[in-house]
């Protein structure tokens, strides 16, 4: 790529057609009044096409936004750049050569104040977001696969959890106090952990391992199922979904209200949304190429239909992405209300109203 790495997407046309779904909500979320839906949508992208240069010398692999008004971009060469959101776009603030190779995992604290990255150099770099400064470095003995900011219930300190890519171990570090692990959890999963996210609302960690197993656990010596959730046995949930489908999600993200979490699975080109409280599958959206072909041929409304040449071009790009490592970086994000889900598809970026279960843009 050129020295000015760009991100470019086409937005999907609006439709009231229900998106593909499997799983039934255990409890209906309150429907959004039309005026509130419009207000939320005003804050989300709406152009048919947009382009932004983040001025990286290599491919931009991660983009993170914070509640404190910052945008953080990470490129394949280990550079981490901080940007400040303003009334007219974003303004460059600072560039860090955080690692000498690609960042394998990153995590933003729930309050948006702290950010951490790690790579194959076995170093965890800690950043103060609001002051855009590197404030800590933690050397770890393992090759990390996932990071997660957590709250230790014993002393209420903010710590960073690091998963080992070669064993089921998860190490918890208090970067302010010591370079030695504060806790080591070795019996939560049977195989290495690949994704982790901390739920402040339920005071637990949600993690996924290489076998596709999803676990909930508390950040204490017992690390058992948290008492804040609405189930006592995993058989009462859909947390075996990925294990049954023999696929592993590439991303795990929580909604801002902590009620939902979404996982993107490149293996079956699906985005699944779960309720945290029940562990039940709430929504499933399939973006498989076969289904895109069917929609292209059968969409009489024209809402999702593309010009045949343009569809063929995008189909070729999509096939290449699925074969490349870049395809493994696919993710989905919630908007700030937690009512809308955004994800990339063959026809463009889709914005789905999760309550109404329809594509709205």
XYZ file of C-alpha atoms in Angstrom:
361
model
C 0.000 0.000 0.000
C 1.015 3.622 -0.319
C 2.331 5.653 2.585
C -1.136 7.076 3.114
C -3.138 4.018 4.124
C -6.816 4.587 3.420
C -10.007 2.955 4.574
C -12.804 2.969 2.038
C -16.294 1.484 2.262
C -19.632 1.745 0.535
C -22.658 2.223 2.749
C -25.612 -0.119 2.344
C -28.914 1.293 1.133
C -31.693 1.421 3.734
C -34.267 -1.345 3.922
C -36.915 -2.629 6.284
C -36.205 -6.198 5.289
C -35.368 -8.366 8.285
C -31.779 -9.537 8.439
C -31.030 -13.251 8.777
C -31.590 -14.392 12.364
C -31.268 -17.511 14.430
C -32.000 -17.629 18.117
C -34.979 -16.109 19.859
C -34.719 -13.229 22.343
C -35.452 -14.371 25.864
C -36.894 -10.976 26.710
C -37.888 -8.212 24.354
C -35.863 -5.036 24.490
C -37.896 -1.849 24.484
C -38.562 -0.713 20.914
C -37.028 2.592 19.913
C -39.515 5.334 19.037
C -39.003 6.600 15.471
C -37.681 9.972 16.593
C -35.079 8.338 18.868
C -33.971 5.990 16.112
C -33.495 8.979 13.799
C -31.517 10.804 16.485
C -29.159 7.857 16.972
C -28.732 7.414 13.215
C -27.753 11.073 12.836
C -24.582 10.248 14.777
C -23.619 7.342 12.504
C -22.000 7.344 9.017
C -24.441 8.011 6.194
C -22.408 8.722 3.024
C -22.581 6.303 0.091
C -18.791 6.297 0.076
C -16.131 7.776 2.318
C -12.376 7.754 2.491
C -9.950 8.712 5.223
C -6.144 8.666 5.242
C -4.622 7.832 8.626
C -1.115 8.599 7.325
C 0.406 5.258 8.256
C 3.243 3.748 6.250
C 1.739 0.279 6.460
C -1.736 -1.250 6.457
C -4.056 0.014 9.194
C -5.214 -3.123 11.021
C -7.099 -1.698 14.013
C -9.142 1.437 14.674
C -10.384 2.126 18.215
C -12.641 4.966 19.366
C -12.908 6.075 22.989
C -15.589 7.675 25.122
C -13.091 10.465 25.820
C -13.140 11.684 22.212
C -9.996 10.002 20.895
C -9.387 7.725 17.916
C -6.491 5.259 18.062
C -5.140 3.647 14.886
C -2.680 0.748 14.740
C -0.768 -0.306 11.635
C 0.908 -3.584 10.724
C 4.373 -2.176 11.447
C 3.591 -1.633 15.151
C 2.867 2.100 15.023
C 0.121 3.390 17.338
C -1.306 6.820 16.494
C -3.575 9.000 18.627
C -6.136 11.352 17.076
C -8.544 13.799 18.692
C -12.116 14.053 17.474
C -13.285 17.591 16.762
C -16.275 19.375 15.261
C -14.793 18.874 11.787
C -13.206 15.430 11.585
C -10.161 14.309 13.570
C -6.795 15.892 14.276
C -3.482 14.045 14.596
C -2.002 14.140 18.116
C 0.881 11.686 18.567
C 2.627 8.684 17.024
C 4.303 5.844 18.952
C 6.482 3.080 17.524
C 5.034 0.765 20.146
C 6.295 -2.515 18.683
C 8.665 -3.679 15.950
C 6.045 -5.971 14.437
C 2.275 -6.216 14.153
C 0.143 -5.779 17.263
C -1.432 -9.143 18.124
C -3.866 -7.812 20.750
C -5.067 -4.539 22.227
C -7.532 -3.432 24.890
C -9.231 -0.191 25.918
C -10.290 0.169 29.554
C -14.067 0.521 30.144
C -13.690 4.185 31.145
C -11.626 4.968 28.046
C -8.669 6.225 30.076
C -6.152 3.424 29.500
C -5.092 1.561 26.379
C -2.781 -1.456 26.064
C -1.092 -3.217 23.160
C 1.093 -6.300 22.856
C 3.038 -8.130 20.185
C 5.378 -11.067 19.614
C 8.074 -9.082 21.452
C 6.349 -10.220 24.692
C 5.962 -6.605 25.836
C 2.691 -5.000 26.950
C 2.697 -1.227 26.391
C 0.349 0.880 28.553
C -0.934 4.276 27.356
C -2.712 7.132 29.131
C -5.283 8.034 26.486
C -6.326 11.512 27.623
C -2.701 12.602 28.021
C -1.606 10.537 24.954
C 1.454 9.260 26.766
C 3.049 5.842 27.314
C 3.017 5.291 31.077
C 4.088 1.682 31.520
C 5.759 -1.373 30.013
C 5.176 -4.892 31.282
C 7.402 -7.733 30.129
C 5.653 -11.091 30.041
C 7.162 -14.581 29.852
C 4.561 -15.897 27.407
C 3.669 -15.152 23.805
C 0.421 -13.156 24.291
C -2.769 -13.890 22.366
C -5.293 -11.578 24.075
C -5.465 -8.592 26.428
C -8.216 -7.330 28.709
C -8.481 -4.539 31.288
C -10.167 -5.800 34.457
C -11.148 -4.548 37.910
C -9.717 -6.579 40.797
C -12.566 -6.940 43.348
C -10.159 -7.416 46.252
C -8.345 -4.072 46.145
C -10.366 -2.363 43.359
C -7.228 -1.820 41.296
C -7.284 -1.653 37.507
C -5.199 -4.500 36.099
C -4.371 -5.970 32.720
C -5.069 -9.636 31.959
C -2.778 -11.360 29.441
C -3.615 -14.691 27.804
C -0.867 -17.130 26.818
C -1.075 -18.299 23.187
C 0.621 -21.613 24.008
C -1.261 -22.685 27.155
C -4.628 -22.061 28.889
C -2.938 -19.688 31.363
C -4.235 -16.166 31.936
C -1.932 -13.807 33.866
C -3.154 -10.685 35.679
C -0.710 -7.797 36.157
C -0.944 -4.629 38.220
C 1.337 -2.571 35.978
C 1.751 0.131 38.648
C 2.970 -2.246 41.373
C 5.054 -5.063 39.912
C 6.222 -6.758 36.753
C 5.296 -10.124 38.278
C 1.787 -11.588 37.781
C -0.659 -10.727 40.516
C -2.831 -13.746 39.676
C -2.410 -16.742 37.404
C -5.523 -18.613 36.248
C -4.832 -21.966 34.605
C -8.071 -23.932 34.809
C -10.656 -21.638 33.215
C -10.104 -23.064 29.715
C -8.566 -26.304 28.488
C -6.857 -24.718 25.468
C -5.335 -21.248 24.867
C -7.576 -18.182 25.108
C -7.875 -16.021 21.980
C -10.375 -13.319 23.045
C -11.309 -11.607 26.317
C -13.598 -8.757 27.371
C -14.475 -7.444 30.835
C -18.065 -6.608 31.718
C -18.250 -3.830 34.308
C -22.011 -4.328 34.591
C -21.701 -8.013 35.559
C -18.212 -7.785 37.114
C -16.852 -10.702 35.122
C -14.644 -11.603 32.190
C -16.047 -13.205 29.037
C -13.402 -15.226 27.207
C -13.191 -17.449 24.133
C -10.597 -20.166 23.519
C -9.135 -21.768 20.382
C -11.803 -24.460 20.488
C -14.633 -21.912 20.316
C -15.690 -22.345 23.960
C -17.090 -19.232 25.695
C -16.596 -18.879 29.443
C -17.711 -16.368 32.089
C -15.463 -15.989 35.139
C -14.865 -13.679 38.075
C -11.551 -11.978 38.784
C -10.831 -13.630 42.123
C -9.248 -16.833 43.340
C -12.434 -18.826 42.767
C -12.916 -17.466 39.178
C -16.301 -19.179 39.115
C -19.463 -18.275 37.248
C -20.469 -14.795 38.507
C -23.603 -14.613 40.705
C -24.779 -11.579 38.703
C -25.858 -13.643 35.667
C -29.212 -15.366 35.209
C -28.063 -18.965 34.794
C -26.233 -21.537 36.869
C -25.418 -24.137 34.197
C -23.943 -23.586 30.738
C -26.461 -26.081 29.386
C -29.077 -23.366 29.980
C -27.264 -21.057 27.548
C -26.042 -20.883 23.954
C -22.396 -20.514 24.973
C -21.610 -23.792 23.163
C -22.631 -22.188 19.847
C -19.150 -21.874 18.360
C -18.047 -25.218 19.741
C -21.005 -26.920 18.068
C -20.385 -25.103 14.782
C -16.653 -25.913 14.934
C -15.644 -22.317 14.382
C -13.741 -19.705 16.386
C -14.738 -16.016 16.514
C -12.225 -13.383 15.437
C -13.620 -10.582 17.599
C -15.502 -10.077 20.855
C -17.030 -6.734 21.795
C -19.436 -5.599 24.534
C -22.162 -2.984 24.137
C -21.765 0.219 26.141
C -24.590 -0.736 28.524
C -23.019 -4.176 29.087
C -26.198 -6.057 28.163
C -24.968 -7.614 24.910
C -21.794 -8.957 23.378
C -21.110 -9.587 19.699
C -18.749 -12.086 18.080
C -17.661 -12.125 14.452
C -16.817 -15.527 12.988
C -14.830 -15.518 9.745
C -15.129 -19.314 9.488
C -18.845 -19.156 8.702
C -19.080 -15.422 7.810
C -21.544 -14.716 10.605
C -22.013 -12.122 13.316
C -23.672 -13.385 16.490
C -25.078 -11.253 19.300
C -25.579 -12.749 22.766
C -27.312 -11.486 25.889
C -24.794 -11.319 28.722
C -27.349 -11.978 31.479
C -28.795 -15.180 29.988
C -25.945 -16.304 27.728
C -28.577 -16.821 25.032
C -28.101 -16.095 21.335
C -30.072 -12.928 20.571
C -29.335 -12.284 16.895
C -27.355 -13.935 14.102
C -26.506 -12.222 10.822
C -24.956 -14.239 7.998
C -22.770 -12.572 5.379
C -21.733 -15.746 3.568
C -20.848 -15.362 -0.105
C -23.439 -17.976 -1.134
C -26.184 -15.963 0.533
C -24.945 -12.760 -1.082
C -25.218 -14.481 -4.472
C -28.811 -15.488 -3.740
C -29.740 -11.932 -2.690
C -28.042 -10.495 -5.793
C -30.209 -12.708 -8.026
C -33.480 -12.486 -6.097
C -33.637 -8.974 -4.609
C -36.530 -7.530 -6.623
C -36.620 -4.340 -4.560
C -33.095 -3.450 -5.656
C -32.180 -2.460 -2.109
C -29.193 -4.823 -1.974
C -28.684 -5.436 -5.675
C -25.473 -4.132 -7.260
C -24.410 -3.700 -10.854
C -23.266 -7.137 -12.066
C -19.713 -5.974 -12.821
C -19.419 -4.214 -9.455
C -20.804 -7.269 -7.664
C -18.266 -9.504 -9.402
C -15.426 -7.163 -8.452
C -16.451 -7.121 -4.801
C -16.972 -10.882 -4.818
C -13.377 -11.375 -5.966
C -12.097 -9.029 -3.234
C -14.192 -10.822 -0.614
C -12.784 -14.193 -1.664
C -9.229 -12.854 -1.384
C -9.954 -11.360 2.042
C -11.248 -14.659 3.382
C -8.021 -16.377 2.328
C -5.732 -13.704 3.786
C -4.744 -12.867 7.354
C -6.470 -9.503 6.917
C -9.803 -11.312 6.800
C -9.198 -12.549 10.344
C -9.366 -8.916 11.542
C -13.069 -8.590 10.679
C -15.190 -7.289 13.526
C -18.518 -5.754 14.443
C -19.115 -2.791 16.760
C -22.030 -1.381 18.735
C -22.971 2.274 18.575
C -22.897 4.288 21.810
C -26.543 3.460 22.593
C -26.042 -0.305 22.263
C -29.140 -0.472 20.054
C -27.347 -0.583 16.691
C -24.696 -2.944 15.327
C -22.287 -1.958 12.554
C -20.343 -4.439 10.437
C -18.784 -4.669 6.986
C -20.426 -6.761 4.282
C -19.977 -7.406 0.578
C -22.499 -4.676 -0.281
C -21.048 -2.166 2.199
C -21.178 -1.230 5.865
C -24.499 -2.327 7.338
C -26.138 -0.648 10.302
C -28.670 -2.950 11.971
C -31.298 -1.911 14.490
C -30.996 -4.810 16.927
C -34.327 -4.112 18.619
C -36.331 -4.084 15.379
C -33.968 -6.628 13.766
C -33.696 -4.766 10.477
C -31.070 -3.064 8.361
C -31.637 0.674 8.656
C -28.685 1.937 6.624
